[in-house]
Amino acid sequence: MNLIHRKLFYVFIIFHLEIAESCRCKRKVPENRHGIAPLTIINHDEEIKRSTVKAVIPRMSIEWSIRLTLQITGINQPKDWCNVIHLTEDSDSDRLPSLFFNEWINQLRIYFPGRDQSWPYETTLSLHTNYTIEIHQRYKSGGKYQFIATVNGDEIVNVESPQAASVQRYDVKIYASNPWFASCIGIIKDFRFTNFL
C-alpha cells in the first residue's frame, strides 16, 4: 500500500506541475503595450455609409493604433475608388490615415500621414471575405516614428514616418466613410482606436 500511495503522490505532483507550467506559458497578452483601453468605434457589423462621423478625438497622440475588420460586399463604382475609413482634422487631403478600396481591381489603398499622396501602399482584397486591418504609428528611437500596417497579420507597410506625421493632432474626426468620396459597399466591425497619450 505504501508504494501505491507514493506512486499516486508522484503522479499528483507531476500532474500539477504540468498544469502550472502550461498556465504560465499561456498568459494572456494585453491588447496594447501601454495599458490603455482602446476606444470602440464600431462593435458589431455595420454598413459603411458616406459622411458618417463615428467619433471625434480631442487630442490624437503621435503614437496611435487602429484595428478593424472589413468585408467588401458589393460593387457600386467600377474603375473608381471608394472610401472605407478616414481620420482627419478638416479635409480630404488630411489623411491620418485613410483607407480606400477600388472595386474594379479589388485593391485596398492605405494613405497615411505625411507621405506623398501619389505613393500609397496597396494590397489586393476579395469580395465577401473578412479582413482584419491594423494600422499603427509607434515610437522607434531617436525621435523617429514607425508606420506599420498589416492585413490578416501580414505586414504590408513598415516605413519610417516623415516629420509631418510626428505631431499631435486636435479634434480629429473618425469617419466610417468620408464626405469627399463615395462610400464602399461593405461592412465594418470591431473598429477600435487606441490613443497612446
PDB file of C-alpha atoms in Angstrom:
ATOM      1  CA  MET A   1       0.000   0.000   0.000  1.00  0.00           C
ATOM      2  CA  ASN A   2       2.759   2.403   0.846  1.00  0.00           C
ATOM      3  CA  LEU A   3       4.325   2.024  -2.611  1.00  0.00           C
ATOM      4  CA  ILE A   4       0.984   2.667  -4.305  1.00  0.00           C
ATOM      5  CA  HIS A   5       0.452   5.836  -2.244  1.00  0.00           C
ATOM      6  CA  ARG A   6       3.901   7.110  -3.176  1.00  0.00           C
ATOM      7  CA  LYS A   7       3.283   6.499  -6.875  1.00  0.00           C
ATOM      8  CA  LEU A   8      -0.072   8.267  -6.698  1.00  0.00           C
ATOM      9  CA  PHE A   9       1.574  11.149  -4.851  1.00  0.00           C
ATOM     10  CA  TYR A  10       4.256  11.489  -7.575  1.00  0.00           C
ATOM     11  CA  VAL A  11       1.642  11.308 -10.326  1.00  0.00           C
ATOM     12  CA  PHE A  12      -0.359  14.004  -8.497  1.00  0.00           C
ATOM     13  CA  ILE A  13       2.714  16.269  -8.148  1.00  0.00           C
ATOM     14  CA  ILE A  14       3.800  15.808 -11.771  1.00  0.00           C
ATOM     15  CA  PHE A  15       0.263  16.466 -12.997  1.00  0.00           C
ATOM     16  CA  HIS A  16       0.011  19.723 -11.020  1.00  0.00           C
ATOM     17  CA  LEU A  17       3.463  20.870 -12.141  1.00  0.00           C
ATOM     18  CA  GLU A  18       2.497  20.298 -15.771  1.00  0.00           C
ATOM     19  CA  ILE A  19      -0.726  22.265 -15.296  1.00  0.00           C
ATOM     20  CA  ALA A  20       1.148  25.111 -13.594  1.00  0.00           C
ATOM     21  CA  GLU A  21       3.735  25.186 -16.400  1.00  0.00           C
ATOM     22  CA  SER A  22       1.103  25.185 -19.148  1.00  0.00           C
ATOM     23  CA  CYS A  23      -0.823  28.026 -17.460  1.00  0.00           C
ATOM     24  CA  ARG A  24       2.327  30.088 -17.119  1.00  0.00           C
ATOM     25  CA  CYS A  25       3.077  29.730 -20.838  1.00  0.00           C
ATOM     26  CA  LYS A  26      -0.445  30.711 -21.869  1.00  0.00           C
ATOM     27  CA  ARG A  27      -0.695  34.017 -20.056  1.00  0.00           C
ATOM     28  CA  LYS A  28      -2.974  36.456 -21.771  1.00  0.00           C
ATOM     29  CA  VAL A  29      -1.163  39.172 -23.695  1.00  0.00           C
ATOM     30  CA  PRO A  30      -2.732  42.613 -23.203  1.00  0.00           C
ATOM     31  CA  GLU A  31      -4.268  44.324 -26.257  1.00  0.00           C
ATOM     32  CA  ASN A  32      -1.700  47.109 -26.189  1.00  0.00           C
ATOM     33  CA  ARG A  33       1.653  47.797 -24.606  1.00  0.00           C
ATOM     34  CA  HIS A  34       0.693  50.931 -22.690  1.00  0.00           C
ATOM     35  CA  GLY A  35      -2.248  49.573 -20.699  1.00  0.00           C
ATOM     36  CA  ILE A  36      -4.665  51.995 -22.380  1.00  0.00           C
ATOM     37  CA  ALA A  37      -8.065  50.622 -23.296  1.00  0.00           C
ATOM     38  CA  PRO A  38      -8.961  51.074 -26.971  1.00  0.00           C
ATOM     39  CA  LEU A  39     -11.949  53.231 -27.903  1.00  0.00           C
ATOM     40  CA  THR A  40     -14.554  51.090 -29.662  1.00  0.00           C
ATOM     41  CA  ILE A  41     -15.790  52.989 -32.712  1.00  0.00           C
ATOM     42  CA  ILE A  42     -17.920  50.183 -34.207  1.00  0.00           C
ATOM     43  CA  ASN A  43     -18.507  46.957 -32.314  1.00  0.00           C
ATOM     44  CA  HIS A  44     -20.831  44.757 -34.400  1.00  0.00           C
ATOM     45  CA  ASP A  45     -21.436  44.539 -38.161  1.00  0.00           C
ATOM     46  CA  GLU A  46     -22.279  47.983 -39.531  1.00  0.00           C
ATOM     47  CA  GLU A  47     -22.783  49.015 -43.140  1.00  0.00           C
ATOM     48  CA  ILE A  48     -20.379  51.614 -44.469  1.00  0.00           C
ATOM     49  CA  LYS A  49     -22.246  54.895 -45.056  1.00  0.00           C
ATOM     50  CA  ARG A  50     -20.986  58.096 -46.646  1.00  0.00           C
ATOM     51  CA  SER A  51     -20.191  61.125 -44.478  1.00  0.00           C
ATOM     52  CA  THR A  52     -20.606  59.299 -41.165  1.00  0.00           C
ATOM     53  CA  VAL A  53     -18.576  60.758 -38.287  1.00  0.00           C
ATOM     54  CA  LYS A  54     -18.302  57.964 -35.719  1.00  0.00           C
ATOM     55  CA  ALA A  55     -16.189  59.829 -33.135  1.00  0.00           C
ATOM     56  CA  VAL A  56     -14.083  62.929 -32.552  1.00  0.00           C
ATOM     57  CA  ILE A  57     -10.716  62.554 -30.835  1.00  0.00           C
ATOM     58  CA  PRO A  58      -9.965  65.789 -28.897  1.00  0.00           C
ATOM     59  CA  ARG A  59      -6.209  65.126 -28.958  1.00  0.00           C
ATOM     60  CA  MET A  60      -4.613  62.454 -31.157  1.00  0.00           C
ATOM     61  CA  SER A  61      -1.215  61.381 -29.919  1.00  0.00           C
ATOM     62  CA  ILE A  62       1.793  60.833 -32.155  1.00  0.00           C
ATOM     63  CA  GLU A  63       1.505  57.151 -31.186  1.00  0.00           C
ATOM     64  CA  TRP A  64      -1.787  55.528 -32.099  1.00  0.00           C
ATOM     65  CA  SER A  65      -3.303  52.290 -33.325  1.00  0.00           C
ATOM     66  CA  ILE A  66      -6.349  51.359 -35.425  1.00  0.00           C
ATOM     67  CA  ARG A  67      -7.824  47.887 -35.778  1.00  0.00           C
ATOM     68  CA  LEU A  68     -10.918  46.869 -37.737  1.00  0.00           C
ATOM     69  CA  THR A  69     -12.479  44.010 -39.633  1.00  0.00           C
ATOM     70  CA  LEU A  70     -13.633  44.856 -43.157  1.00  0.00           C
ATOM     71  CA  GLN A  71     -15.745  42.929 -45.645  1.00  0.00           C
ATOM     72  CA  ILE A  72     -16.444  44.449 -49.058  1.00  0.00           C
ATOM     73  CA  THR A  73     -19.793  43.027 -50.191  1.00  0.00           C
ATOM     74  CA  GLY A  74     -20.584  44.741 -53.483  1.00  0.00           C
ATOM     75  CA  ILE A  75     -19.512  46.945 -56.336  1.00  0.00           C
ATOM     76  CA  ASN A  76     -21.007  50.413 -56.740  1.00  0.00           C
ATOM     77  CA  GLN A  77     -18.411  52.400 -58.677  1.00  0.00           C
ATOM     78  CA  PRO A  78     -16.301  50.354 -61.099  1.00  0.00           C
ATOM     79  CA  LYS A  79     -12.946  51.864 -62.076  1.00  0.00           C
ATOM     80  CA  ASP A  80     -13.036  54.308 -59.176  1.00  0.00           C
ATOM     81  CA  TRP A  81     -12.045  54.472 -55.517  1.00  0.00           C
ATOM     82  CA  CYS A  82     -14.495  54.386 -52.628  1.00  0.00           C
ATOM     83  CA  ASN A  83     -13.722  55.286 -49.019  1.00  0.00           C
ATOM     84  CA  VAL A  84     -13.781  52.881 -46.062  1.00  0.00           C
ATOM     85  CA  ILE A  85     -12.462  54.986 -43.144  1.00  0.00           C
ATOM     86  CA  HIS A  86     -10.808  58.371 -42.878  1.00  0.00           C
ATOM     87  CA  LEU A  87      -9.264  60.152 -39.884  1.00  0.00           C
ATOM     88  CA  THR A  88      -8.862  63.880 -40.461  1.00  0.00           C
ATOM     89  CA  GLU A  89      -8.660  67.251 -38.756  1.00  0.00           C
ATOM     90  CA  ASP A  90     -10.502  69.076 -41.518  1.00  0.00           C
ATOM     91  CA  SER A  91     -10.207  67.918 -45.128  1.00  0.00           C
ATOM     92  CA  ASP A  92      -9.813  65.142 -47.681  1.00  0.00           C
ATOM     93  CA  SER A  93      -6.098  65.830 -48.097  1.00  0.00           C
ATOM     94  CA  ASP A  94      -5.521  65.410 -44.351  1.00  0.00           C
ATOM     95  CA  ARG A  95      -5.355  61.604 -44.110  1.00  0.00           C
ATOM     96  CA  LEU A  96      -4.356  60.434 -40.645  1.00  0.00           C
ATOM     97  CA  PRO A  97      -4.731  57.645 -42.072  1.00  0.00           C
ATOM     98  CA  SER A  98      -7.377  56.787 -44.653  1.00  0.00           C
ATOM     99  CA  LEU A  99      -8.445  53.530 -46.340  1.00  0.00           C
ATOM    100  CA  PHE A 100      -9.803  53.374 -49.878  1.00  0.00           C
ATOM    101  CA  PHE A 101     -10.909  50.422 -51.990  1.00  0.00           C
ATOM    102  CA  ASN A 102     -11.073  50.122 -55.770  1.00  0.00           C
ATOM    103  CA  GLU A 103     -13.878  47.709 -56.510  1.00  0.00           C
ATOM    104  CA  TRP A 104     -12.825  47.214 -60.121  1.00  0.00           C
ATOM    105  CA  ILE A 105      -9.337  45.913 -59.311  1.00  0.00           C
ATOM    106  CA  ASN A 106     -10.148  44.655 -55.757  1.00  0.00           C
ATOM    107  CA  GLN A 107      -7.381  46.737 -54.236  1.00  0.00           C
ATOM    108  CA  LEU A 108      -7.192  48.345 -50.787  1.00  0.00           C
ATOM    109  CA  ARG A 109      -5.156  51.554 -50.619  1.00  0.00           C
ATOM    110  CA  ILE A 110      -3.778  52.877 -47.327  1.00  0.00           C
ATOM    111  CA  TYR A 111      -2.852  56.540 -47.125  1.00  0.00           C
ATOM    112  CA  PHE A 112      -1.076  57.714 -44.025  1.00  0.00           C
ATOM    113  CA  PRO A 113       0.118  60.995 -42.543  1.00  0.00           C
ATOM    114  CA  GLY A 114       2.886  62.973 -44.150  1.00  0.00           C
ATOM    115  CA  ARG A 115       3.603  60.651 -47.087  1.00  0.00           C
ATOM    116  CA  ASP A 116       3.423  61.598 -50.740  1.00  0.00           C
ATOM    117  CA  GLN A 117      -0.230  61.045 -51.623  1.00  0.00           C
ATOM    118  CA  SER A 118       0.732  59.627 -55.016  1.00  0.00           C
ATOM    119  CA  TRP A 119       2.620  56.681 -53.482  1.00  0.00           C
ATOM    120  CA  PRO A 120       0.110  54.874 -51.311  1.00  0.00           C
ATOM    121  CA  TYR A 121       0.533  51.295 -50.167  1.00  0.00           C
ATOM    122  CA  GLU A 122      -1.806  48.808 -51.763  1.00  0.00           C
ATOM    123  CA  THR A 123      -2.895  45.221 -51.272  1.00  0.00           C
ATOM    124  CA  THR A 124      -5.405  43.028 -53.132  1.00  0.00           C
ATOM    125  CA  LEU A 125      -8.659  42.008 -51.425  1.00  0.00           C
ATOM    126  CA  SER A 126     -11.521  39.754 -52.473  1.00  0.00           C
ATOM    127  CA  LEU A 127     -15.238  40.433 -52.172  1.00  0.00           C
ATOM    128  CA  HIS A 128     -17.240  38.754 -49.371  1.00  0.00           C
ATOM    129  CA  THR A 129     -14.127  37.986 -47.314  1.00  0.00           C
ATOM    130  CA  ASN A 130     -13.334  39.324 -43.833  1.00  0.00           C
ATOM    131  CA  TYR A 131     -10.015  41.139 -43.493  1.00  0.00           C
ATOM    132  CA  THR A 132      -8.525  42.293 -40.205  1.00  0.00           C
ATOM    133  CA  ILE A 133      -6.626  45.519 -40.807  1.00  0.00           C
ATOM    134  CA  GLU A 134      -4.264  47.036 -38.261  1.00  0.00           C
ATOM    135  CA  ILE A 135      -2.509  50.367 -38.678  1.00  0.00           C
ATOM    136  CA  HIS A 136      -0.045  51.723 -36.114  1.00  0.00           C
ATOM    137  CA  GLN A 137       2.287  54.614 -35.648  1.00  0.00           C
ATOM    138  CA  ARG A 138       4.769  53.869 -32.852  1.00  0.00           C
ATOM    139  CA  TYR A 139       7.929  55.384 -31.454  1.00  0.00           C
ATOM    140  CA  LYS A 140      11.064  53.807 -32.943  1.00  0.00           C
ATOM    141  CA  SER A 141      14.083  55.643 -31.448  1.00  0.00           C
ATOM    142  CA  GLY A 142      15.977  58.908 -31.692  1.00  0.00           C
ATOM    143  CA  GLY A 143      12.800  60.966 -32.120  1.00  0.00           C
ATOM    144  CA  LYS A 144      11.681  58.818 -35.083  1.00  0.00           C
ATOM    145  CA  TYR A 145       8.364  57.033 -35.507  1.00  0.00           C
ATOM    146  CA  GLN A 146       7.451  53.931 -37.498  1.00  0.00           C
ATOM    147  CA  PHE A 147       4.265  53.456 -39.533  1.00  0.00           C
ATOM    148  CA  ILE A 148       3.144  49.823 -39.784  1.00  0.00           C
ATOM    149  CA  ALA A 149       0.088  48.307 -41.495  1.00  0.00           C
ATOM    150  CA  THR A 150      -0.994  44.666 -41.563  1.00  0.00           C
ATOM    151  CA  VAL A 151      -3.802  42.803 -43.291  1.00  0.00           C
ATOM    152  CA  ASN A 152      -4.725  39.495 -41.622  1.00  0.00           C
ATOM    153  CA  GLY A 153      -1.406  39.628 -39.766  1.00  0.00           C
ATOM    154  CA  ASP A 154       0.690  40.017 -42.930  1.00  0.00           C
ATOM    155  CA  GLU A 155       2.792  43.169 -42.814  1.00  0.00           C
ATOM    156  CA  ILE A 156       2.211  45.256 -45.939  1.00  0.00           C
ATOM    157  CA  VAL A 157       3.780  48.536 -44.794  1.00  0.00           C
ATOM    158  CA  ASN A 158       6.694  49.216 -42.439  1.00  0.00           C
ATOM    159  CA  VAL A 159       8.283  52.604 -43.040  1.00  0.00           C
ATOM    160  CA  GLU A 160       9.699  55.440 -41.010  1.00  0.00           C
ATOM    161  CA  SER A 161       7.103  58.166 -40.575  1.00  0.00           C
ATOM    162  CA  PRO A 162       8.046  61.553 -42.006  1.00  0.00           C
ATOM    163  CA  GLN A 163       8.437  64.553 -39.713  1.00  0.00           C
ATOM    164  CA  ALA A 164       4.975  65.855 -40.667  1.00  0.00           C
ATOM    165  CA  ALA A 165       3.375  62.735 -39.170  1.00  0.00           C
ATOM    166  CA  SER A 166       5.204  63.150 -35.872  1.00  0.00           C
ATOM    167  CA  VAL A 167       2.962  65.831 -34.360  1.00  0.00           C
ATOM    168  CA  GLN A 168      -0.111  65.724 -32.158  1.00  0.00           C
ATOM    169  CA  ARG A 169      -3.421  66.434 -33.867  1.00  0.00           C
ATOM    170  CA  TYR A 170      -6.538  68.040 -32.406  1.00  0.00           C
ATOM    171  CA  ASP A 171     -10.267  67.463 -32.937  1.00  0.00           C
ATOM    172  CA  VAL A 172      -9.658  64.528 -35.280  1.00  0.00           C
ATOM    173  CA  LYS A 173     -12.845  63.178 -36.861  1.00  0.00           C
ATOM    174  CA  ILE A 174     -13.129  59.439 -37.416  1.00  0.00           C
ATOM    175  CA  TYR A 175     -15.269  58.790 -40.486  1.00  0.00           C
ATOM    176  CA  ALA A 176     -16.664  55.396 -41.418  1.00  0.00           C
ATOM    177  CA  SER A 177     -16.611  56.717 -44.986  1.00  0.00           C
ATOM    178  CA  ASN A 178     -15.807  60.349 -45.587  1.00  0.00           C
ATOM    179  CA  PRO A 179     -17.947  63.008 -47.338  1.00  0.00           C
ATOM    180  CA  TRP A 180     -15.477  63.545 -50.217  1.00  0.00           C
ATOM    181  CA  PHE A 181     -15.714  60.122 -51.917  1.00  0.00           C
ATOM    182  CA  ALA A 182     -18.395  57.515 -52.499  1.00  0.00           C
ATOM    183  CA  SER A 183     -18.648  55.026 -49.666  1.00  0.00           C
ATOM    184  CA  CYS A 184     -17.742  51.418 -50.305  1.00  0.00           C
ATOM    185  CA  ILE A 185     -20.447  48.769 -50.176  1.00  0.00           C
ATOM    186  CA  GLY A 186     -19.404  46.689 -47.240  1.00  0.00           C
ATOM    187  CA  ILE A 187     -19.392  46.023 -43.522  1.00  0.00           C
ATOM    188  CA  ILE A 188     -17.056  47.190 -40.761  1.00  0.00           C
ATOM    189  CA  LYS A 189     -16.900  45.602 -37.321  1.00  0.00           C
ATOM    190  CA  ASP A 190     -14.546  45.501 -34.337  1.00  0.00           C
ATOM    191  CA  PHE A 191     -13.289  49.002 -35.224  1.00  0.00           C
ATOM    192  CA  ARG A 192     -11.039  50.188 -32.400  1.00  0.00           C
ATOM    193  CA  PHE A 193      -8.824  53.224 -31.982  1.00  0.00           C
ATOM    194  CA  THR A 194      -6.105  53.419 -29.334  1.00  0.00           C
ATOM    195  CA  ASN A 195      -4.585  56.771 -28.479  1.00  0.00           C
ATOM    196  CA  PHE A 196      -1.273  56.328 -26.643  1.00  0.00           C
ATOM    197  CA  LEU A 197      -1.272  59.619 -24.694  1.00  0.00           C
TER     198      LEU A 197
END
